[in-house]
PDB file of C-alpha atoms and ligand atoms in Angstrom:
ATOM      1  CA  UNK A   1      -1.672   0.693  11.512  1.00 90.00           C
ATOM      2  CA  UNK A   2      -3.475   1.627   8.327  1.00 96.00           C
ATOM      3  CA  UNK A   3      -7.018   1.039   7.138  1.00 98.00           C
ATOM      4  CA  UNK A   4      -6.893  -0.114   3.525  1.00 98.00           C
ATOM      5  CA  UNK A   5     -10.024   0.370   1.451  1.00 98.00           C
ATOM      6  CA  UNK A   6     -10.605  -1.842  -1.568  1.00 99.00           C
ATOM      7  CA  UNK A   7     -12.648  -1.028  -4.649  1.00 98.00           C
ATOM      8  CA  UNK A   8     -12.496  -4.429  -6.297  1.00 98.00           C
ATOM      9  CA  UNK A   9     -11.863  -7.529  -4.217  1.00 98.00           C
ATOM     10  CA  UNK A  10     -10.983 -10.173  -6.790  1.00 98.00           C
ATOM     11  CA  UNK A  11      -7.595 -11.770  -7.426  1.00 98.00           C
ATOM     12  CA  UNK A  12      -5.426  -8.746  -6.649  1.00 98.00           C
ATOM     13  CA  UNK A  13      -7.743  -7.054  -4.150  1.00 98.00           C
ATOM     14  CA  UNK A  14      -8.290 -10.094  -1.967  1.00 98.00           C
ATOM     15  CA  UNK A  15      -4.603 -11.072  -2.139  1.00 98.00           C
ATOM     16  CA  UNK A  16      -3.625  -7.603  -0.916  1.00 98.00           C
ATOM     17  CA  UNK A  17      -6.343  -7.769   1.750  1.00 98.00           C
ATOM     18  CA  UNK A  18      -4.798 -11.017   3.047  1.00 98.00           C
ATOM     19  CA  UNK A  19      -1.320  -9.473   3.128  1.00 98.00           C
ATOM     20  CA  UNK A  20      -2.778  -6.409   4.848  1.00 98.00           C
ATOM     21  CA  UNK A  21      -4.578  -8.363   7.554  1.00 98.00           C
ATOM     22  CA  UNK A  22      -1.505 -10.509   8.162  1.00 98.00           C
ATOM     23  CA  UNK A  23       0.498  -7.281   8.629  1.00 98.00           C
ATOM     24  CA  UNK A  24      -1.998  -6.022  11.230  1.00 98.00           C
ATOM     25  CA  UNK A  25      -3.934  -3.554   9.068  1.00 98.00           C
ATOM     26  CA  UNK A  26      -7.714  -3.210   8.878  1.00 98.00           C
ATOM     27  CA  UNK A  27      -9.277  -3.826   5.462  1.00 98.00           C
ATOM     28  CA  UNK A  28     -12.619  -2.707   4.015  1.00 98.00           C
ATOM     29  CA  UNK A  29     -13.588  -4.658   0.900  1.00 98.00           C
ATOM     30  CA  UNK A  30     -16.068  -3.772  -1.833  1.00 98.00           C
ATOM     31  CA  UNK A  31     -17.095  -5.049  -5.234  1.00 98.00           C
ATOM     32  CA  UNK A  32     -19.818  -4.391  -7.818  1.00 98.00           C
ATOM     33  CA  UNK A  33     -22.389  -6.858  -6.467  1.00 98.00           C
ATOM     34  CA  UNK A  34     -22.716  -5.637  -2.887  1.00 98.00           C
ATOM     35  CA  UNK A  35     -21.212  -6.326   0.575  1.00 98.00           C
ATOM     36  CA  UNK A  36     -23.369  -9.412   1.164  1.00 98.00           C
ATOM     37  CA  UNK A  37     -21.493 -11.197  -1.650  1.00 98.00           C
ATOM     38  CA  UNK A  38     -18.188 -10.689   0.201  1.00 98.00           C
ATOM     39  CA  UNK A  39     -19.211 -12.334   3.486  1.00 98.00           C
ATOM     40  CA  UNK A  40     -17.254 -15.564   2.999  1.00 98.00           C
ATOM     41  CA  UNK A  41     -14.152 -13.622   1.957  1.00 98.00           C
ATOM     42  CA  UNK A  42     -14.452 -11.411   5.034  1.00 98.00           C
ATOM     43  CA  UNK A  43     -14.933 -14.434   7.297  1.00 98.00           C
ATOM     44  CA  UNK A  44     -11.778 -16.022   5.895  1.00 98.00           C
ATOM     45  CA  UNK A  45      -9.834 -12.810   6.501  1.00 98.00           C
ATOM     46  CA  UNK A  46     -10.989 -12.534  10.125  1.00 98.00           C
ATOM     47  CA  UNK A  47     -11.954  -9.692  12.472  1.00 98.00           C
ATOM     48  CA  UNK A  48      -9.774  -7.033  10.843  1.00 98.00           C
ATOM     49  CA  UNK A  49     -11.869  -7.282   7.655  1.00 98.00           C
ATOM     50  CA  UNK A  50     -15.320  -5.982   6.784  1.00 98.00           C
ATOM     51  CA  UNK A  51     -17.367  -5.574   3.613  1.00 98.00           C
ATOM     52  CA  UNK A  52     -18.905  -2.326   2.408  1.00 98.00           C
ATOM     53  CA  UNK A  53     -19.995  -0.436  -0.686  1.00 98.00           C
ATOM     54  CA  UNK A  54     -17.338   1.164  -2.918  1.00 98.00           C
ATOM     55  CA  UNK A  55     -18.155   4.637  -1.519  1.00 98.00           C
ATOM     56  CA  UNK A  56     -17.869   3.361   2.061  1.00 98.00           C
ATOM     57  CA  UNK A  57     -14.573   1.606   1.313  1.00 98.00           C
ATOM     58  CA  UNK A  58     -13.321   4.843  -0.272  1.00 98.00           C
ATOM     59  CA  UNK A  59     -14.079   6.946   2.790  1.00 98.00           C
ATOM     60  CA  UNK A  60     -12.905   4.305   5.286  1.00 98.00           C
ATOM     61  CA  UNK A  61      -9.477   3.817   3.758  1.00 98.00           C
ATOM     62  CA  UNK A  62      -6.371   5.785   4.724  1.00 98.00           C
ATOM     63  CA  UNK A  63      -5.171   4.335   1.441  1.00 98.00           C
ATOM     64  CA  UNK A  64      -7.604   2.946  -1.152  1.00 98.00           C
ATOM     65  CA  UNK A  65      -6.685   0.231  -3.642  1.00 99.00           C
ATOM     66  CA  UNK A  66      -8.607   0.283  -6.936  1.00 99.00           C
ATOM     67  CA  UNK A  67      -8.400  -3.170  -8.486  1.00 98.00           C
ATOM     68  CA  UNK A  68     -11.207  -3.636 -10.990  1.00 98.00           C
ATOM     69  CA  UNK A  69     -11.397  -4.340 -14.726  1.00 97.00           C
ATOM     70  CA  UNK A  70     -10.265  -1.060 -16.293  1.00 97.00           C
ATOM     71  CA  UNK A  71     -13.399  -0.817 -18.459  1.00 97.00           C
ATOM     72  CA  UNK A  72     -15.338  -0.010 -15.229  1.00 97.00           C
ATOM     73  CA  UNK A  73     -13.106   2.912 -14.234  1.00 98.00           C
ATOM     74  CA  UNK A  74     -15.851   5.545 -14.522  1.00 97.00           C
ATOM     75  CA  UNK A  75     -17.768   3.730 -11.768  1.00 98.00           C
ATOM     76  CA  UNK A  76     -15.020   4.378  -9.222  1.00 98.00           C
ATOM     77  CA  UNK A  77     -16.588   7.005  -6.912  1.00 98.00           C
ATOM     78  CA  UNK A  78     -14.544  10.177  -7.386  1.00 98.00           C
ATOM     79  CA  UNK A  79     -16.125  12.383  -4.732  1.00 98.00           C
ATOM     80  CA  UNK A  80     -15.395  10.146  -1.700  1.00 98.00           C
ATOM     81  CA  UNK A  81     -11.827   9.741  -2.958  1.00 98.00           C
ATOM     82  CA  UNK A  82     -11.155  13.491  -3.113  1.00 98.00           C
ATOM     83  CA  UNK A  83      -7.892  14.278  -1.324  1.00 98.00           C
ATOM     84  CA  UNK A  84      -7.102  10.605  -0.743  1.00 98.00           C
ATOM     85  CA  UNK A  85      -4.239   8.328  -1.695  1.00 98.00           C
ATOM     86  CA  UNK A  86      -5.320   5.773  -4.289  1.00 98.00           C
ATOM     87  CA  UNK A  87      -3.285   2.784  -5.445  1.00 98.00           C
ATOM     88  CA  UNK A  88      -4.007   1.996  -9.088  1.00 98.00           C
ATOM     89  CA  UNK A  89      -3.345  -1.644 -10.041  1.00 98.00           C
ATOM     90  CA  UNK A  90      -5.144  -1.446 -13.392  1.00 98.00           C
ATOM     91  CA  UNK A  91      -3.846  -2.908 -16.634  1.00 97.00           C
ATOM     92  CA  UNK A  92      -5.472  -2.808 -20.028  1.00 97.00           C
ATOM     93  CA  UNK A  93      -6.450  -6.261 -21.213  1.00 92.00           C
ATOM     94  CA  UNK A  94      -9.154  -5.755 -23.845  1.00 94.00           C
ATOM     95  CA  UNK A  95      -9.294  -9.422 -24.843  1.00 92.00           C
ATOM     96  CA  UNK A  96     -10.139 -10.577 -21.331  1.00 90.00           C
ATOM     97  CA  UNK A  97     -11.702  -7.557 -19.694  1.00 89.00           C
ATOM     98  CA  UNK A  98     -13.360  -5.596 -22.505  1.00 92.00           C
ATOM     99  CA  UNK A  99     -12.174  -2.598 -24.477  1.00 95.00           C
ATOM    100  CA  UNK A 100     -12.064   1.066 -23.491  1.00 97.00           C
ATOM    101  CA  UNK A 101     -12.715   3.344 -26.496  1.00 96.00           C
ATOM    102  CA  UNK A 102     -10.726   6.309 -25.130  1.00 95.00           C
ATOM    103  CA  UNK A 103      -7.639   4.105 -24.776  1.00 97.00           C
ATOM    104  CA  UNK A 104      -8.076   2.545 -28.217  1.00 96.00           C
ATOM    105  CA  UNK A 105      -8.530   5.997 -29.768  1.00 96.00           C
ATOM    106  CA  UNK A 106      -5.253   7.159 -28.210  1.00 94.00           C
ATOM    107  CA  UNK A 107      -6.970   9.875 -26.159  1.00 94.00           C
ATOM    108  CA  UNK A 108      -5.664   8.655 -22.783  1.00 96.00           C
ATOM    109  CA  UNK A 109      -3.000   6.013 -22.176  1.00 96.00           C
ATOM    110  CA  UNK A 110      -4.202   3.162 -19.997  1.00 96.00           C
ATOM    111  CA  UNK A 111      -1.648   3.873 -17.284  1.00 96.00           C
ATOM    112  CA  UNK A 112      -3.057   7.414 -16.780  1.00 97.00           C
ATOM    113  CA  UNK A 113      -6.751   6.638 -17.104  1.00 97.00           C
ATOM    114  CA  UNK A 114      -7.674   6.346 -13.421  1.00 98.00           C
ATOM    115  CA  UNK A 115      -5.876   9.575 -12.486  1.00 98.00           C
ATOM    116  CA  UNK A 116      -7.735  11.431 -15.249  1.00 97.00           C
ATOM    117  CA  UNK A 117     -10.985  10.220 -13.660  1.00 98.00           C
ATOM    118  CA  UNK A 118      -9.857  10.878 -10.054  1.00 98.00           C
ATOM    119  CA  UNK A 119      -8.551  14.407 -10.553  1.00 97.00           C
ATOM    120  CA  UNK A 120      -8.813  15.214  -6.837  1.00 97.00           C
ATOM    121  CA  UNK A 121      -6.911  12.112  -5.654  1.00 98.00           C
ATOM    122  CA  UNK A 122      -3.214  11.282  -5.429  1.00 98.00           C
ATOM    123  CA  UNK A 123      -2.920   8.191  -7.585  1.00 98.00           C
ATOM    124  CA  UNK A 124       0.084   5.897  -7.189  1.00 98.00           C
ATOM    125  CA  UNK A 125       0.521   3.075  -9.687  1.00 98.00           C
ATOM    126  CA  UNK A 126       1.650  -0.122  -7.952  1.00 98.00           C
ATOM    127  CA  UNK A 127       1.098  -3.902  -7.963  1.00 98.00           C
ATOM    128  CA  UNK A 128       0.275  -3.770 -11.680  1.00 98.00           C
ATOM    129  CA  UNK A 129       3.264  -5.829 -12.840  1.00 97.00           C
ATOM    130  CA  UNK A 130       2.994  -8.802 -10.485  1.00 98.00           C
ATOM    131  CA  UNK A 131       0.735 -11.833 -10.901  1.00 97.00           C
ATOM    132  CA  UNK A 132      -1.548 -12.177  -7.886  1.00 97.00           C
ATOM    133  CA  UNK A 133      -0.261 -15.637  -6.975  1.00 96.00           C
ATOM    134  CA  UNK A 134       3.308 -14.328  -6.912  1.00 97.00           C
ATOM    135  CA  UNK A 135       2.202 -11.330  -4.856  1.00 98.00           C
ATOM    136  CA  UNK A 136       0.803 -13.807  -2.331  1.00 97.00           C
ATOM    137  CA  UNK A 137       4.028 -15.796  -2.023  1.00 96.00           C
ATOM    138  CA  UNK A 138       7.030 -13.505  -2.635  1.00 97.00           C
ATOM    139  CA  UNK A 139       6.642 -11.227   0.407  1.00 98.00           C
ATOM    140  CA  UNK A 140       9.548 -11.380   2.873  1.00 98.00           C
ATOM    141  CA  UNK A 141      10.553  -9.564   6.084  1.00 97.00           C
ATOM    142  CA  UNK A 142      12.620  -6.384   5.696  1.00 97.00           C
ATOM    143  CA  UNK A 143      16.279  -7.203   5.074  1.00 95.00           C
ATOM    144  CA  UNK A 144      15.694 -10.767   3.830  1.00 98.00           C
ATOM    145  CA  UNK A 145      18.187 -11.538   1.030  1.00 97.00           C
ATOM    146  CA  UNK A 146      15.417 -12.719  -1.285  1.00 97.00           C
ATOM    147  CA  UNK A 147      13.040  -9.840  -0.614  1.00 98.00           C
ATOM    148  CA  UNK A 148      11.484  -8.544  -3.835  1.00 98.00           C
ATOM    149  CA  UNK A 149      11.127  -4.950  -4.990  1.00 98.00           C
ATOM    150  CA  UNK A 150       7.963  -3.561  -6.577  1.00 98.00           C
ATOM    151  CA  UNK A 151       7.904  -0.511  -8.851  1.00 98.00           C
ATOM    152  CA  UNK A 152       5.618   2.423  -8.113  1.00 98.00           C
ATOM    153  CA  UNK A 153       4.992   5.736  -9.842  1.00 98.00           C
ATOM    154  CA  UNK A 154       2.994   8.826  -8.975  1.00 98.00           C
ATOM    155  CA  UNK A 155       2.995  12.606  -9.036  1.00 98.00           C
ATOM    156  CA  UNK A 156       2.642  13.214  -5.268  1.00 98.00           C
ATOM    157  CA  UNK A 157       5.819  12.536  -3.260  1.00 98.00           C
ATOM    158  CA  UNK A 158       4.014  12.307   0.091  1.00 98.00           C
ATOM    159  CA  UNK A 159       1.521   9.813  -1.339  1.00 98.00           C
ATOM    160  CA  UNK A 160       4.366   7.693  -2.704  1.00 98.00           C
ATOM    161  CA  UNK A 161       6.051   7.739   0.704  1.00 98.00           C
ATOM    162  CA  UNK A 162       2.835   6.542   2.355  1.00 98.00           C
ATOM    163  CA  UNK A 163       2.430   3.791  -0.244  1.00 98.00           C
ATOM    164  CA  UNK A 164       6.060   2.727   0.147  1.00 98.00           C
ATOM    165  CA  UNK A 165       5.551   2.433   3.913  1.00 98.00           C
ATOM    166  CA  UNK A 166       2.437   0.320   3.355  1.00 98.00           C
ATOM    167  CA  UNK A 167       4.162  -1.910   0.795  1.00 98.00           C
ATOM    168  CA  UNK A 168       7.122  -2.366   3.160  1.00 98.00           C
ATOM    169  CA  UNK A 169       4.704  -3.639   5.814  1.00 98.00           C
ATOM    170  CA  UNK A 170       3.308  -6.115   3.256  1.00 98.00           C
ATOM    171  CA  UNK A 171       6.742  -7.661   2.659  1.00 98.00           C
ATOM    172  CA  UNK A 172       8.198  -5.759  -0.303  1.00 98.00           C
ATOM    173  CA  UNK A 173      10.696  -3.012  -1.043  1.00 98.00           C
ATOM    174  CA  UNK A 174       9.699  -0.323  -3.531  1.00 98.00           C
ATOM    175  CA  UNK A 175      11.456   1.302  -6.480  1.00 98.00           C
ATOM    176  CA  UNK A 176      10.223   4.816  -7.261  1.00 98.00           C
ATOM    177  CA  UNK A 177      10.085   4.982 -11.045  1.00 98.00           C
ATOM    178  CA  UNK A 178       9.095   8.681 -11.002  1.00 98.00           C
ATOM    179  CA  UNK A 179       5.959  10.580 -12.023  1.00 98.00           C
ATOM    180  CA  UNK A 180       2.798   8.675 -12.894  1.00 98.00           C
ATOM    181  CA  UNK A 181       3.533   8.948 -16.611  1.00 98.00           C
ATOM    182  CA  UNK A 182       6.676   6.869 -16.019  1.00 97.00           C
ATOM    183  CA  UNK A 183       4.498   3.910 -15.006  1.00 98.00           C
ATOM    184  CA  UNK A 184       4.489   3.178 -18.750  1.00 97.00           C
ATOM    185  CA  UNK A 185       7.888   1.589 -17.997  1.00 97.00           C
ATOM    186  CA  UNK A 186       6.201  -1.275 -16.161  1.00 97.00           C
ATOM    187  CA  UNK A 187       2.981  -1.379 -18.194  1.00 96.00           C
ATOM    188  CA  UNK A 188       1.843  -4.466 -20.122  1.00 94.00           C
ATOM    189  CA  UNK A 189       4.211  -5.334 -22.935  1.00 93.00           C
ATOM    190  CA  UNK A 190       7.298  -4.129 -21.073  1.00 95.00           C
ATOM    191  CA  UNK A 191      10.069  -6.397 -19.739  1.00 95.00           C
ATOM    192  CA  UNK A 192       9.198  -5.310 -16.178  1.00 96.00           C
ATOM    193  CA  UNK A 193       5.902  -7.198 -16.470  1.00 94.00           C
ATOM    194  CA  UNK A 194       8.004 -10.363 -16.416  1.00 92.00           C
ATOM    195  CA  UNK A 195      10.022  -9.466 -13.314  1.00 96.00           C
ATOM    196  CA  UNK A 196       8.596 -12.147 -11.034  1.00 97.00           C
ATOM    197  CA  UNK A 197       7.712 -14.869 -13.537  1.00 94.00           C
ATOM    198  CA  UNK A 198       9.435 -18.180 -13.077  1.00 88.00           C
ATOM    199  CA  UNK A 199      11.310 -18.762 -16.384  1.00 81.00           C
ATOM    200  CA  UNK A 200      10.327 -22.447 -16.294  1.00 81.00           C
ATOM    201  CA  UNK A 201       6.783 -22.242 -14.986  1.00 72.00           C
ATOM    202  CA  UNK A 202       5.861 -18.663 -15.979  1.00 81.00           C
ATOM    203  CA  UNK A 203       2.694 -18.021 -13.932  1.00 86.00           C
ATOM    204  CA  UNK A 204       3.218 -21.004 -11.629  1.00 86.00           C
ATOM    205  CA  UNK A 205       3.620 -20.106  -7.960  1.00 83.00           C
ATOM    206  CA  UNK A 206       5.783 -19.172  -6.135  1.00 89.00           C
ATOM    207  CA  UNK A 207       7.363 -16.990  -8.844  1.00 94.00           C
ATOM    208  CA  UNK A 208      10.883 -15.578  -8.785  1.00 96.00           C
ATOM    209  CA  UNK A 209      12.145 -12.860  -6.426  1.00 97.00           C
ATOM    210  CA  UNK A 210      13.354  -9.656  -8.116  1.00 97.00           C
ATOM    211  CA  UNK A 211      15.746  -7.278  -6.367  1.00 97.00           C
ATOM    212  CA  UNK A 212      15.944  -3.530  -6.959  1.00 98.00           C
ATOM    213  CA  UNK A 213      18.901  -4.149  -9.299  1.00 97.00           C
ATOM    214  CA  UNK A 214      16.958  -6.786 -11.249  1.00 97.00           C
ATOM    215  CA  UNK A 215      14.032  -4.405 -11.559  1.00 97.00           C
ATOM    216  CA  UNK A 216      16.189  -1.435 -12.578  1.00 97.00           C
ATOM    217  CA  UNK A 217      17.602  -3.446 -15.501  1.00 96.00           C
ATOM    218  CA  UNK A 218      14.121  -4.448 -16.645  1.00 96.00           C
ATOM    219  CA  UNK A 219      12.773  -0.915 -16.323  1.00 96.00           C
ATOM    220  CA  UNK A 220      15.420   0.390 -18.701  1.00 93.00           C
ATOM    221  CA  UNK A 221      15.293  -2.549 -21.138  1.00 87.00           C
ATOM    222  CA  UNK A 222      13.598  -1.964 -24.457  1.00 68.00           C
ATOM    223  CA  UNK A 223       9.968  -3.096 -24.589  1.00 56.00           C
ATOM    224  CA  UNK A 224       9.451  -6.212 -26.685  1.00 49.00           C
ATOM    225  CA  UNK A 225       5.926  -5.225 -27.648  1.00 46.00           C
ATOM    226  CA  UNK A 226       3.782  -2.096 -27.359  1.00 47.00           C
ATOM    227  CA  UNK A 227       1.638  -1.466 -24.329  1.00 47.00           C
ATOM    228  CA  UNK A 228      -1.514  -3.521 -24.261  1.00 40.00           C
ATOM    229  CA  UNK A 229      -0.262  -6.540 -26.142  1.00 38.00           C
ATOM    230  CA  UNK A 230       1.041  -8.648 -23.285  1.00 36.00           C
ATOM    231  CA  UNK A 231      -1.355  -8.244 -20.424  1.00 36.00           C
ATOM    232  CA  UNK A 232      -2.749 -10.650 -17.875  1.00 35.00           C
TER     233      UNK A 232
HETATM  234  N1  NAP B 301      -4.803 -10.836 -11.854  1.00 76.55           N
HETATM  235  C1  NAP B 301      -3.569 -10.377 -11.710  1.00 76.55           C
HETATM  236  O1  NAP B 301      -2.640 -11.116 -11.350  1.00 76.55           O
HETATM  237  C2  NAP B 301      -3.287  -8.919 -11.946  1.00 76.55           C
HETATM  238  C3  NAP B 301      -1.984  -8.454 -11.764  1.00 76.55           C
HETATM  239  C4  NAP B 301      -1.711  -7.097 -11.897  1.00 76.55           C
HETATM  240  C5  NAP B 301      -2.733  -6.214 -12.232  1.00 76.55           C
HETATM  241  N2  NAP B 301      -3.988  -6.698 -12.438  1.00 76.55           N
HETATM  242  C6  NAP B 301      -5.040  -5.724 -12.788  1.00 76.55           C
HETATM  243  O2  NAP B 301      -5.778  -5.472 -11.587  1.00 76.55           O
HETATM  244  C7  NAP B 301      -7.168  -5.310 -11.900  1.00 76.55           C
HETATM  245  C8  NAP B 301      -7.973  -6.361 -11.146  1.00 76.55           C
HETATM  246  O3  NAP B 301      -7.570  -7.647 -11.596  1.00 76.55           O
HETATM  247  P1  NAP B 301      -8.116  -8.952 -10.876  1.00 76.55           P
HETATM  248  O4  NAP B 301      -7.436 -10.097 -11.531  1.00 76.55           O
HETATM  249  O5  NAP B 301      -8.039  -8.796  -9.386  1.00 76.55           O
HETATM  250  O6  NAP B 301      -9.646  -8.922 -11.333  1.00 76.55           O
HETATM  251  P2  NAP B 301     -10.855  -9.835 -10.818  1.00 76.55           P
HETATM  252  O7  NAP B 301     -10.344 -11.023 -10.096  1.00 76.55           O
HETATM  253  O8  NAP B 301     -11.751 -10.029 -11.985  1.00 76.55           O
HETATM  254  O9  NAP B 301     -11.583  -8.898  -9.745  1.00 76.55           O
HETATM  255  C9  NAP B 301     -12.219  -7.711 -10.135  1.00 76.55           C
HETATM  256  C10 NAP B 301     -12.929  -7.149  -8.931  1.00 76.55           C
HETATM  257  O10 NAP B 301     -13.447  -5.861  -9.310  1.00 76.55           O
HETATM  258  C11 NAP B 301     -14.805  -5.812  -8.881  1.00 76.55           C
HETATM  259  N3  NAP B 301     -15.515  -4.833  -9.687  1.00 76.55           N
HETATM  260  C12 NAP B 301     -15.834  -4.890 -10.997  1.00 76.55           C
HETATM  261  N4  NAP B 301     -16.496  -3.774 -11.362  1.00 76.55           N
HETATM  262  C13 NAP B 301     -16.591  -3.014 -10.253  1.00 76.55           C
HETATM  263  C14 NAP B 301     -17.182  -1.758  -9.972  1.00 76.55           C
HETATM  264  N5  NAP B 301     -17.786  -1.041 -10.941  1.00 76.55           N
HETATM  265  N6  NAP B 301     -17.108  -1.273  -8.714  1.00 76.55           N
HETATM  266  C15 NAP B 301     -16.513  -1.978  -7.730  1.00 76.55           C
HETATM  267  N7  NAP B 301     -15.922  -3.182  -7.934  1.00 76.55           N
HETATM  268  C16 NAP B 301     -15.980  -3.682  -9.177  1.00 76.55           C
HETATM  269  C17 NAP B 301     -15.296  -7.213  -9.028  1.00 76.55           C
HETATM  270  O11 NAP B 301     -16.474  -7.378  -8.278  1.00 76.55           O
HETATM  271  P3  NAP B 301     -17.721  -8.244  -8.851  1.00 76.55           P
HETATM  272  O12 NAP B 301     -17.216  -9.641  -8.966  1.00 76.55           O
HETATM  273  O13 NAP B 301     -18.775  -8.044  -7.808  1.00 76.55           O
HETATM  274  O14 NAP B 301     -18.074  -7.634 -10.193  1.00 76.55           O
HETATM  275  C18 NAP B 301     -14.115  -7.974  -8.444  1.00 76.55           C
HETATM  276  O15 NAP B 301     -14.155  -7.947  -7.038  1.00 76.55           O
HETATM  277  C19 NAP B 301      -7.284  -5.420 -13.414  1.00 76.55           C
HETATM  278  O16 NAP B 301      -7.257  -4.126 -13.972  1.00 76.55           O
HETATM  279  C20 NAP B 301      -6.029  -6.189 -13.821  1.00 76.55           C
HETATM  280  O17 NAP B 301      -5.622  -5.878 -15.135  1.00 76.55           O
HETATM  281  C21 NAP B 301      -4.300  -8.010 -12.291  1.00 76.55           C
END
């Protein structure tokens, strides 16, 4: 079993923590306001969960999920994450989460920003194209006909293998899109951001399963709008 550290324990972080606990993993949650503010979340998750500071969650995790508003990326503690596998769920949503000047200036694309900050970590982009409510409901056992596939991208093959194994335990297959730069193919504004949306209810749960074939078609389809214009 894996210990999953969380830097950010909101919609996506706490949903993944629930999936992790249900799969038998230990989870260490953190946020910006301190461990004491996560007590009720930890109690709901049960004895496999505890709350900590971001640095403690970083060092406790075999794999660490960063799931914060992207504008706060510089506050992710780089030193404790040296040599570690980091899952980057971040999307750029300036209207809702505040702007990042280096993205707006074209210096660094949003999908590469965390890796440029965490130069000593193996960053794998994953969970960034699924709405948290759909993430909570679309997981299925391995081999189920309606099991969904999630894209991931990263530059370290061993890190991607470890993340794929974790994601499998959480109820999803993975589709390796390639190096981290290729995560632009499932960034905001791309068709792949719509993979699990119910055509009738859009963000309504439970969402729509997407197979590897469904995802492959979306990953190669032409983007309807440039990155950053259709975020959530
Ligand atoms: N919502 C979705 O369905 C979805 C889907 C895919 C990707 N994403 C992306 O995933 C990221 C998280 O989204 P979300 O909806 O889960 O956000 P959220 O519900 O607003 O949660 C954000 C979490 O980050 C924490 N945080 C903020 N600044 C921090 C810092 N400096 N250090 C440590 N923790 C910090 C917050 O803690 P405090 O409350 O204590 O500040 C909170 O726990 C975003 O980049 C978003 O674009 C979201």
